[in-house]
């Protein structure tokens, strides 16, 4: 199994550009989530999904959209990139939201200039 | 809302020294607790987890953690650290019901040879 796969690994955007970070998992996990990691801030939850067609906001959702059309995929869209969105983004999945461990992707390092 | 506090942002140890990283959480109900490790440039990997039962849990690479319910704590320990333990360590909590995973801000551990 590949686990959780994120693409791209690195990306540089100009302010105002849009892009989609891809996340796919092959473990048939119900629950998927996106986090951003910033120095000294730990990981903060952006959006999450408890199953296909169901998404909800996390701690820092502004400027990001998500959708979950299939169990496997959970893309994160930046609508109009801002320098404050420079960060490392991690996608995670777990069997369910109820007390199971999360598996993380390798991360996407995004720089907005 | 749940929250996690990690006591130390940076810890520097010599090889063979003992390690204890503090973690306190805030949540009104039953919790699941996790420690994740992030080696430089890599994604998060699970070190150990507590769901129920014996409050002393053992994880990979000689790490262990003790859940003390009365103190809302889940401290990570290792009797003798190695240079290869240099990494950032994150404590995380999830309410055992329908709840998202919340991370602490992380502790950067540097082990000098």
mmCIF file of N, CA, C and O in Angstrom, chain A residues 5-99:
data_model
loop_
_atom_site.group_PDB
_atom_site.id
_atom_site.type_symbol
_atom_site.label_atom_id
_atom_site.label_comp_id
_atom_site.label_asym_id
_atom_site.label_seq_id
_atom_site.Cartn_x
_atom_site.Cartn_y
_atom_site.Cartn_z
ATOM 1 N N UNK A 5 -0.722 9.762 -0.068
ATOM 2 C CA UNK A 5 0.149 10.360 -1.080
ATOM 3 C C UNK A 5 -0.260 11.795 -1.331
ATOM 4 O O UNK A 5 -1.427 12.074 -1.614
ATOM 5 N N UNK A 6 0.701 12.695 -1.210
ATOM 6 C CA UNK A 6 0.452 14.113 -1.461
ATOM 7 C C UNK A 6 1.278 14.570 -2.661
ATOM 8 O O UNK A 6 2.429 14.199 -2.805
ATOM 9 N N UNK A 7 0.657 15.401 -3.467
ATOM 10 C CA UNK A 7 1.390 16.062 -4.557
ATOM 11 C C UNK A 7 0.920 17.496 -4.690
ATOM 12 O O UNK A 7 -0.255 17.799 -4.407
ATOM 13 N N UNK A 8 1.811 18.431 -5.069
ATOM 14 C CA UNK A 8 3.252 18.223 -5.260
ATOM 15 C C UNK A 8 3.984 18.239 -3.920
ATOM 16 O O UNK A 8 3.381 18.504 -2.891
ATOM 17 N N UNK A 9 5.276 18.002 -3.927
ATOM 18 C CA UNK A 9 6.079 18.088 -2.706
ATOM 19 C C UNK A 9 6.499 19.535 -2.431
ATOM 20 O O UNK A 9 6.644 19.934 -1.284
ATOM 21 N N UNK A 10 6.728 20.292 -3.479
ATOM 22 C CA UNK A 10 7.123 21.690 -3.349
ATOM 23 C C UNK A 10 6.341 22.512 -4.360
ATOM 24 O O UNK A 10 6.043 22.037 -5.456
ATOM 25 N N UNK A 11 6.025 23.748 -3.990
ATOM 26 C CA UNK A 11 5.316 24.635 -4.909
ATOM 27 C C UNK A 11 5.597 26.080 -4.533
ATOM 28 O O UNK A 11 5.597 26.415 -3.337
ATOM 29 N N UNK A 12 5.836 26.894 -5.536
ATOM 30 C CA UNK A 12 5.962 28.334 -5.337
ATOM 31 C C UNK A 12 4.833 28.995 -6.127
ATOM 32 O O UNK A 12 4.645 28.706 -7.313
ATOM 33 N N UNK A 13 4.100 29.848 -5.462
ATOM 34 C CA UNK A 13 2.987 30.573 -6.095
ATOM 35 C C UNK A 13 3.217 32.067 -5.969
ATOM 36 O O UNK A 13 3.865 32.521 -5.007
ATOM 37 N N UNK A 14 2.619 32.786 -6.880
ATOM 38 C CA UNK A 14 2.572 34.241 -6.746
ATOM 39 C C UNK A 14 1.280 34.619 -6.034
ATOM 40 O O UNK A 14 0.262 33.920 -6.144
ATOM 41 N N UNK A 15 1.342 35.713 -5.308
ATOM 42 C CA UNK A 15 0.149 36.205 -4.622
ATOM 43 C C UNK A 15 -1.004 36.330 -5.609
ATOM 44 O O UNK A 15 -0.845 36.892 -6.693
ATOM 45 N N UNK A 16 -2.167 35.783 -5.205
ATOM 46 C CA UNK A 16 -3.342 35.866 -6.038
ATOM 47 C C UNK A 16 -3.589 34.645 -6.905
ATOM 48 O O UNK A 16 -4.706 34.440 -7.398
ATOM 49 N N UNK A 17 -2.576 33.825 -7.081
ATOM 50 C CA UNK A 17 -2.764 32.613 -7.868
ATOM 51 C C UNK A 17 -3.566 31.591 -7.075
ATOM 52 O O UNK A 17 -3.607 31.620 -5.842
ATOM 53 N N UNK A 18 -4.190 30.683 -7.801
ATOM 54 C CA UNK A 18 -4.906 29.593 -7.157
ATOM 55 C C UNK A 18 -4.203 28.276 -7.488
ATOM 56 O O UNK A 18 -3.469 28.188 -8.483
ATOM 57 N N UNK A 19 -4.407 27.301 -6.629
ATOM 58 C CA UNK A 19 -3.868 25.977 -6.917
ATOM 59 C C UNK A 19 -4.560 24.943 -6.036
ATOM 60 O O UNK A 19 -5.247 25.293 -5.058
ATOM 61 N N UNK A 20 -4.377 23.699 -6.399
ATOM 62 C CA UNK A 20 -4.947 22.585 -5.654
ATOM 63 C C UNK A 20 -3.842 21.655 -5.190
ATOM 64 O O UNK A 20 -2.996 21.234 -5.993
ATOM 65 N N UNK A 21 -3.828 21.380 -3.899
ATOM 66 C CA UNK A 21 -2.940 20.369 -3.340
ATOM 67 C C UNK A 21 -3.699 19.045 -3.336
ATOM 68 O O UNK A 21 -4.826 18.973 -2.837
ATOM 69 N N UNK A 22 -3.047 18.028 -3.875
ATOM 70 C CA UNK A 22 -3.728 16.741 -3.992
ATOM 71 C C UNK A 22 -3.384 15.825 -2.824
ATOM 72 O O UNK A 22 -2.264 15.846 -2.310
ATOM 73 N N UNK A 23 -4.365 15.028 -2.415
ATOM 74 C CA UNK A 23 -4.155 14.028 -1.370
ATOM 75 C C UNK A 23 -4.975 12.801 -1.714
ATOM 76 O O UNK A 23 -6.181 12.922 -1.986
ATOM 77 N N UNK A 24 -4.334 11.659 -1.689
ATOM 78 C CA UNK A 24 -5.033 10.407 -1.955
ATOM 79 C C UNK A 24 -4.565 9.344 -0.965
ATOM 80 O O UNK A 24 -3.392 9.298 -0.602
ATOM 81 N N UNK A 25 -5.513 8.506 -0.534
ATOM 82 C CA UNK A 25 -5.154 7.398 0.344
ATOM 83 C C UNK A 25 -5.780 6.115 -0.189
ATOM 84 O O UNK A 25 -6.871 6.136 -0.769
ATOM 85 N N UNK A 26 -5.070 5.024 0.016
ATOM 86 C CA UNK A 26 -5.524 3.738 -0.520
ATOM 87 C C UNK A 26 -5.843 2.743 0.593
ATOM 88 O O UNK A 26 -5.756 1.526 0.397
ATOM 89 N N UNK A 27 -6.196 3.258 1.755
ATOM 90 C CA UNK A 27 -6.467 2.400 2.916
ATOM 91 C C UNK A 27 -7.956 2.322 3.229
ATOM 92 O O UNK A 27 -8.344 1.777 4.263
ATOM 93 N N UNK A 28 -8.782 2.880 2.360
ATOM 94 C CA UNK A 28 -10.239 2.884 2.555
ATOM 95 C C UNK A 28 -10.631 3.572 3.863
ATOM 96 O O UNK A 28 -11.565 3.140 4.552
ATOM 97 N N UNK A 29 -9.897 4.635 4.210
ATOM 98 C CA UNK A 29 -10.183 5.363 5.439
ATOM 99 C C UNK A 29 -11.357 6.305 5.240
ATOM 100 O O UNK A 29 -11.468 6.980 4.229
ATOM 101 N N UNK A 30 -12.205 6.355 6.266
ATOM 102 C CA UNK A 30 -13.349 7.273 6.240
ATOM 103 C C UNK A 30 -12.903 8.713 6.418
ATOM 104 O O UNK A 30 -13.400 9.632 5.791
ATOM 105 N N UNK A 31 -11.991 8.913 7.345
ATOM 106 C CA UNK A 31 -11.690 10.263 7.829
ATOM 107 C C UNK A 31 -10.412 10.785 7.184
ATOM 108 O O UNK A 31 -9.383 10.105 7.192
ATOM 109 N N UNK A 32 -10.499 11.981 6.606
ATOM 110 C CA UNK A 32 -9.327 12.641 6.046
ATOM 111 C C UNK A 32 -9.301 14.086 6.507
ATOM 112 O O UNK A 32 -10.350 14.680 6.779
ATOM 113 N N UNK A 33 -8.090 14.616 6.583
ATOM 114 C CA UNK A 33 -7.962 15.978 7.098
ATOM 115 C C UNK A 33 -6.741 16.654 6.504
ATOM 116 O O UNK A 33 -5.826 15.988 6.010
ATOM 117 N N UNK A 34 -6.766 17.978 6.556
ATOM 118 C CA UNK A 34 -5.639 18.788 6.132
ATOM 119 C C UNK A 34 -5.178 19.644 7.303
ATOM 120 O O UNK A 34 -5.991 20.277 7.992
ATOM 121 N N UNK A 35 -3.846 19.677 7.483
ATOM 122 C CA UNK A 35 -3.224 20.501 8.500
ATOM 123 C C UNK A 35 -2.186 21.408 7.835
ATOM 124 O O UNK A 35 -1.614 21.061 6.814
ATOM 125 N N UNK A 36 -1.944 22.520 8.465
ATOM 126 C CA UNK A 36 -0.784 23.321 8.097
ATOM 127 C C UNK A 36 0.163 23.380 9.284
ATOM 128 O O UNK A 36 -0.281 23.409 10.441
ATOM 129 N N UNK A 37 1.459 23.340 8.980
ATOM 130 C CA UNK A 37 2.473 23.355 10.019
ATOM 131 C C UNK A 37 3.331 24.596 9.865
ATOM 132 O O UNK A 37 3.961 24.809 8.825
ATOM 133 N N UNK A 38 3.360 25.397 10.896
ATOM 134 C CA UNK A 38 4.160 26.618 10.906
ATOM 135 C C UNK A 38 5.075 26.592 12.125
ATOM 136 O O UNK A 38 4.679 26.076 13.186
ATOM 137 N N UNK A 39 6.274 27.146 12.019
ATOM 138 C CA UNK A 39 7.231 27.104 13.132
ATOM 139 C C UNK A 39 6.624 27.643 14.431
ATOM 140 O O UNK A 39 6.059 28.734 14.458
ATOM 141 N N UNK A 40 6.752 26.858 15.497
ATOM 142 C CA UNK A 40 6.266 27.276 16.803
ATOM 143 C C UNK A 40 4.758 27.204 16.978
ATOM 144 O O UNK A 40 4.247 27.548 18.047
ATOM 145 N N UNK A 41 4.053 26.765 15.939
ATOM 146 C CA UNK A 41 2.579 26.721 16.010
ATOM 147 C C UNK A 41 2.047 25.299 16.015
ATOM 148 O O UNK A 41 0.841 25.085 16.171
ATOM 149 N N UNK A 42 2.901 24.318 15.813
ATOM 150 C CA UNK A 42 2.422 22.945 15.725
ATOM 151 C C UNK A 42 1.633 22.727 14.449
ATOM 152 O O UNK A 42 1.851 23.397 13.439
ATOM 153 N N UNK A 43 0.711 21.802 14.490
ATOM 154 C CA UNK A 43 -0.155 21.527 13.348
ATOM 155 C C UNK A 43 -1.544 22.060 13.653
ATOM 156 O O UNK A 43 -2.113 21.766 14.706
ATOM 157 N N UNK A 44 -2.070 22.802 12.711
ATOM 158 C CA UNK A 44 -3.410 23.354 12.893
ATOM 159 C C UNK A 44 -4.332 22.811 11.810
ATOM 160 O O UNK A 44 -3.981 22.799 10.633
ATOM 161 N N UNK A 45 -5.509 22.414 12.235
ATOM 162 C CA UNK A 45 -6.463 21.775 11.342
ATOM 163 C C UNK A 45 -7.136 22.790 10.445
ATOM 164 O O UNK A 45 -7.695 23.786 10.928
ATOM 165 N N UNK A 46 -7.126 22.532 9.140
ATOM 166 C CA UNK A 46 -7.741 23.436 8.171
ATOM 167 C C UNK A 46 -9.167 22.987 7.865
ATOM 168 O O UNK A 46 -10.129 23.724 8.078
ATOM 169 N N UNK A 47 -9.292 21.803 7.299
ATOM 170 C CA UNK A 47 -10.585 21.205 6.995
ATOM 171 C C UNK A 47 -10.489 19.710 7.226
ATOM 172 O O UNK A 47 -9.395 19.139 7.200
ATOM 173 N N UNK A 48 -11.639 19.082 7.385
ATOM 174 C CA UNK A 48 -11.646 17.643 7.510
ATOM 175 C C UNK A 48 -12.918 17.073 6.880
ATOM 176 O O UNK A 48 -13.875 17.798 6.583
ATOM 177 N N UNK A 49 -12.878 15.750 6.685
ATOM 178 C CA UNK A 49 -14.006 15.064 6.074
ATOM 179 C C UNK A 49 -14.204 13.716 6.759
ATOM 180 O O UNK A 49 -13.248 12.981 6.978
ATOM 181 N N UNK A 50 -15.451 13.403 7.054
ATOM 182 C CA UNK A 50 -15.739 12.120 7.719
ATOM 183 C C UNK A 50 -16.274 11.088 6.732
ATOM 184 O O UNK A 50 -16.665 9.997 7.140
ATOM 185 N N UNK A 51 -16.288 11.447 5.464
ATOM 186 C CA UNK A 51 -16.720 10.507 4.448
ATOM 187 C C UNK A 51 -17.010 11.238 3.158
ATOM 188 O O UNK A 51 -17.060 12.481 3.134
ATOM 189 N N UNK A 52 -17.192 10.494 2.097
ATOM 190 C CA UNK A 52 -17.464 11.105 0.797
ATOM 191 C C UNK A 52 -18.690 12.008 0.890
ATOM 192 O O UNK A 52 -19.726 11.611 1.431
ATOM 193 N N UNK A 53 -18.540 13.224 0.390
ATOM 194 C CA UNK A 53 -19.622 14.185 0.363
ATOM 195 C C UNK A 53 -19.806 14.987 1.639
ATOM 196 O O UNK A 53 -20.669 15.868 1.705
ATOM 197 N N UNK A 54 -18.967 14.722 2.661
ATOM 198 C CA UNK A 54 -19.124 15.404 3.944
ATOM 199 C C UNK A 54 -17.807 16.069 4.335
ATOM 200 O O UNK A 54 -16.781 15.401 4.479
ATOM 201 N N UNK A 55 -17.839 17.390 4.453
ATOM 202 C CA UNK A 55 -16.649 18.117 4.885
ATOM 203 C C UNK A 55 -17.030 19.117 5.961
ATOM 204 O O UNK A 55 -18.209 19.488 6.092
ATOM 205 N N UNK A 56 -16.046 19.556 6.715
ATOM 206 C CA UNK A 56 -16.295 20.541 7.761
ATOM 207 C C UNK A 56 -15.018 21.343 7.996
ATOM 208 O O UNK A 56 -13.921 20.928 7.611
ATOM 209 N N UNK A 57 -15.208 22.511 8.625
ATOM 210 C CA UNK A 57 -14.082 23.407 8.858
ATOM 211 C C UNK A 57 -13.347 23.029 10.135
ATOM 212 O O UNK A 57 -13.943 22.585 11.106
ATOM 213 N N UNK A 58 -12.042 23.292 10.095
ATOM 214 C CA UNK A 58 -11.236 23.125 11.283
ATOM 215 C C UNK A 58 -10.941 24.462 11.925
ATOM 216 O O UNK A 58 -11.753 25.384 11.871
ATOM 217 N N UNK A 59 -9.748 24.582 12.470
ATOM 218 C CA UNK A 59 -9.352 25.770 13.232
ATOM 219 C C UNK A 59 -9.041 26.964 12.335
ATOM 220 O O UNK A 59 -9.316 28.105 12.680
ATOM 221 N N UNK A 60 -8.447 26.716 11.157
ATOM 222 C CA UNK A 60 -7.975 27.801 10.294
ATOM 223 C C UNK A 60 -8.449 27.597 8.853
ATOM 224 O O UNK A 60 -7.653 27.396 7.946
ATOM 225 N N UNK A 61 -9.746 27.691 8.579
ATOM 226 C CA UNK A 61 -10.260 27.348 7.249
ATOM 227 C C UNK A 61 -10.223 28.468 6.212
ATOM 228 O O UNK A 61 -10.363 28.198 5.013
ATOM 229 N N UNK A 62 -10.022 29.723 6.671
ATOM 230 C CA UNK A 62 -10.171 30.845 5.749
ATOM 231 C C UNK A 62 -9.141 30.800 4.626
ATOM 232 O O UNK A 62 -7.945 30.650 4.863
ATOM 233 N N UNK A 63 -9.613 30.956 3.399
ATOM 234 C CA UNK A 63 -8.743 30.968 2.227
ATOM 235 C C UNK A 63 -8.574 29.610 1.582
ATOM 236 O O UNK A 63 -7.848 29.496 0.581
ATOM 237 N N UNK A 64 -9.226 28.608 2.138
ATOM 238 C CA UNK A 64 -9.096 27.238 1.640
ATOM 239 C C UNK A 64 -10.471 26.625 1.393
ATOM 240 O O UNK A 64 -11.411 26.872 2.143
ATOM 241 N N UNK A 65 -10.548 25.803 0.343
ATOM 242 C CA UNK A 65 -11.750 25.017 0.074
ATOM 243 C C UNK A 65 -11.382 23.556 -0.049
ATOM 244 O O UNK A 65 -10.266 23.218 -0.486
ATOM 245 N N UNK A 66 -12.324 22.697 0.294
ATOM 246 C CA UNK A 66 -12.115 21.271 0.105
ATOM 247 C C UNK A 66 -13.387 20.653 -0.449
ATOM 248 O O UNK A 66 -14.470 21.231 -0.389
ATOM 249 N N UNK A 67 -13.231 19.456 -0.999
ATOM 250 C CA UNK A 67 -14.364 18.648 -1.417
ATOM 251 C C UNK A 67 -13.960 17.188 -1.248
ATOM 252 O O UNK A 67 -12.773 16.858 -1.203
ATOM 253 N N UNK A 68 -14.939 16.318 -1.150
ATOM 254 C CA UNK A 68 -14.631 14.882 -0.999
ATOM 255 C C UNK A 68 -15.634 14.116 -1.864
ATOM 256 O O UNK A 68 -16.692 13.688 -1.406
ATOM 257 N N UNK A 69 -15.296 13.963 -3.119
ATOM 258 C CA UNK A 69 -16.212 13.284 -4.033
ATOM 259 C C UNK A 69 -16.018 11.771 -3.996
ATOM 260 O O UNK A 69 -16.930 11.012 -4.354
ATOM 261 N N UNK A 70 -14.865 11.304 -3.574
ATOM 262 C CA UNK A 70 -14.611 9.876 -3.431
ATOM 263 C C UNK A 70 -13.990 9.606 -2.068
ATOM 264 O O UNK A 70 -13.463 10.527 -1.423
ATOM 265 N N UNK A 71 -13.995 8.373 -1.644
ATOM 266 C CA UNK A 71 -13.360 8.018 -0.377
ATOM 267 C C UNK A 71 -11.856 8.259 -0.430
ATOM 268 O O UNK A 71 -11.241 8.639 0.556
ATOM 269 N N UNK A 72 -11.267 8.051 -1.602
ATOM 270 C CA UNK A 72 -9.805 8.065 -1.721
ATOM 271 C C UNK A 72 -9.188 9.464 -1.742
ATOM 272 O O UNK A 72 -8.075 9.660 -1.288
ATOM 273 N N UNK A 73 -9.895 10.439 -2.293
ATOM 274 C CA UNK A 73 -9.265 11.729 -2.589
ATOM 275 C C UNK A 73 -9.837 12.871 -1.754
ATOM 276 O O UNK A 73 -11.046 12.952 -1.538
ATOM 277 N N UNK A 74 -8.953 13.777 -1.369
ATOM 278 C CA UNK A 74 -9.379 14.924 -0.553
ATOM 279 C C UNK A 74 -8.502 16.121 -0.922
ATOM 280 O O UNK A 74 -7.575 16.474 -0.207
ATOM 281 N N UNK A 75 -8.785 16.782 -2.036
ATOM 282 C CA UNK A 75 -7.952 17.910 -2.475
ATOM 283 C C UNK A 75 -8.216 19.169 -1.662
ATOM 284 O O UNK A 75 -9.348 19.413 -1.215
ATOM 285 N N UNK A 76 -7.168 19.959 -1.515
ATOM 286 C CA UNK A 76 -7.252 21.245 -0.815
ATOM 287 C C UNK A 76 -6.991 22.354 -1.827
ATOM 288 O O UNK A 76 -5.950 22.361 -2.483
ATOM 289 N N UNK A 77 -7.933 23.264 -1.939
ATOM 290 C CA UNK A 77 -7.798 24.353 -2.915
ATOM 291 C C UNK A 77 -7.508 25.673 -2.230
ATOM 292 O O UNK A 77 -8.213 26.041 -1.280
ATOM 293 N N UNK A 78 -6.486 26.343 -2.736
ATOM 294 C CA UNK A 78 -6.209 27.712 -2.331
ATOM 295 C C UNK A 78 -6.832 28.617 -3.382
ATOM 296 O O UNK A 78 -6.483 28.559 -4.555
ATOM 297 N N UNK A 79 -7.738 29.450 -2.958
ATOM 298 C CA UNK A 79 -8.538 30.218 -3.901
ATOM 299 C C UNK A 79 -7.759 31.401 -4.484
ATOM 300 O O UNK A 79 -7.808 31.671 -5.684
ATOM 301 N N UNK A 80 -7.054 32.116 -3.635
ATOM 302 C CA UNK A 80 -6.265 33.280 -4.037
ATOM 303 C C UNK A 80 -5.109 33.368 -3.051
ATOM 304 O O UNK A 80 -5.255 33.892 -1.952
ATOM 305 N N UNK A 81 -3.965 32.804 -3.435
ATOM 306 C CA UNK A 81 -2.867 32.619 -2.492
ATOM 307 C C UNK A 81 -2.371 33.939 -1.905
ATOM 308 O O UNK A 81 -2.275 34.958 -2.606
ATOM 309 N N UNK A 82 -2.035 33.877 -0.620
ATOM 310 C CA UNK A 82 -1.491 35.024 0.093
ATOM 311 C C UNK A 82 -0.194 34.600 0.785
ATOM 312 O O UNK A 82 -0.043 33.416 1.125
ATOM 313 N N UNK A 83 0.727 35.534 1.011
ATOM 314 C CA UNK A 83 1.984 35.176 1.697
ATOM 315 C C UNK A 83 1.759 34.483 3.038
ATOM 316 O O UNK A 83 2.577 33.649 3.443
ATOM 317 N N UNK A 84 0.645 34.800 3.717
ATOM 318 C CA UNK A 84 0.356 34.166 5.007
ATOM 319 C C UNK A 84 0.057 32.681 4.873
ATOM 320 O O UNK A 84 0.008 31.954 5.877
ATOM 321 N N UNK A 85 -0.141 32.221 3.648
ATOM 322 C CA UNK A 85 -0.390 30.802 3.421
ATOM 323 C C UNK A 85 0.888 30.024 3.125
ATOM 324 O O UNK A 85 0.837 28.811 2.881
ATOM 325 N N UNK A 86 2.009 30.704 3.176
ATOM 326 C CA UNK A 86 3.298 30.009 3.104
ATOM 327 C C UNK A 86 3.412 29.086 4.308
ATOM 328 O O UNK A 86 3.332 29.535 5.456
ATOM 329 N N UNK A 87 3.585 27.798 4.049
ATOM 330 C CA UNK A 87 3.527 26.822 5.123
ATOM 331 C C UNK A 87 3.871 25.447 4.565
ATOM 332 O O UNK A 87 4.064 25.270 3.366
ATOM 333 N N UNK A 88 3.917 24.474 5.458
ATOM 334 C CA UNK A 88 3.985 23.081 5.041
ATOM 335 C C UNK A 88 2.620 22.462 5.313
ATOM 336 O O UNK A 88 2.099 22.578 6.430
ATOM 337 N N UNK A 89 2.058 21.833 4.322
ATOM 338 C CA UNK A 89 0.719 21.277 4.418
ATOM 339 C C UNK A 89 0.794 19.747 4.478
ATOM 340 O O UNK A 89 1.473 19.110 3.674
ATOM 341 N N UNK A 90 0.077 19.199 5.447
ATOM 342 C CA UNK A 90 0.021 17.752 5.611
ATOM 343 C C UNK A 90 -1.410 17.276 5.491
ATOM 344 O O UNK A 90 -2.331 17.843 6.087
ATOM 345 N N UNK A 91 -1.561 16.209 4.732
ATOM 346 C CA UNK A 91 -2.828 15.505 4.656
ATOM 347 C C UNK A 91 -2.727 14.279 5.557
ATOM 348 O O UNK A 91 -1.665 13.662 5.653
ATOM 349 N N UNK A 92 -3.805 13.944 6.220
ATOM 350 C CA UNK A 92 -3.811 12.779 7.103
ATOM 351 C C UNK A 92 -5.104 12.013 6.912
ATOM 352 O O UNK A 92 -6.136 12.599 6.556
ATOM 353 N N UNK A 93 -5.046 10.726 7.161
ATOM 354 C CA UNK A 93 -6.270 9.918 7.110
ATOM 355 C C UNK A 93 -6.274 8.944 8.274
ATOM 356 O O UNK A 93 -5.223 8.582 8.806
ATOM 357 N N UNK A 94 -7.468 8.541 8.653
ATOM 358 C CA UNK A 94 -7.604 7.510 9.673
ATOM 359 C C UNK A 94 -8.865 6.717 9.380
ATOM 360 O O UNK A 94 -9.755 7.178 8.661
ATOM 361 N N UNK A 95 -8.928 5.528 9.969
ATOM 362 C CA UNK A 95 -10.035 4.619 9.667
ATOM 363 C C UNK A 95 -11.378 5.295 9.943
ATOM 364 O O UNK A 95 -12.329 5.188 9.192
ATOM 365 N N UNK A 96 -11.435 5.961 11.092
ATOM 366 C CA UNK A 96 -12.635 6.737 11.395
ATOM 367 C C UNK A 96 -12.229 7.897 12.282
ATOM 368 O O UNK A 96 -11.093 7.985 12.728
ATOM 369 N N UNK A 97 -13.163 8.788 12.530
ATOM 370 C CA UNK A 97 -12.874 9.918 13.411
ATOM 371 C C UNK A 97 -12.895 9.486 14.867
ATOM 372 O O UNK A 97 -12.434 10.202 15.746
ATOM 373 N N UNK A 98 -13.403 8.298 15.136
ATOM 374 C CA UNK A 98 -13.554 7.862 16.507
ATOM 375 C C UNK A 98 -12.315 7.148 17.009
ATOM 376 O O UNK A 98 -12.186 5.937 16.909
ATOM 377 N N UNK A 99 -11.380 7.911 17.533
ATOM 378 C CA UNK A 99 -10.293 7.341 18.312
ATOM 379 C C UNK A 99 -9.378 6.390 17.600
ATOM 380 O O UNK A 99 -8.990 5.377 18.168
#
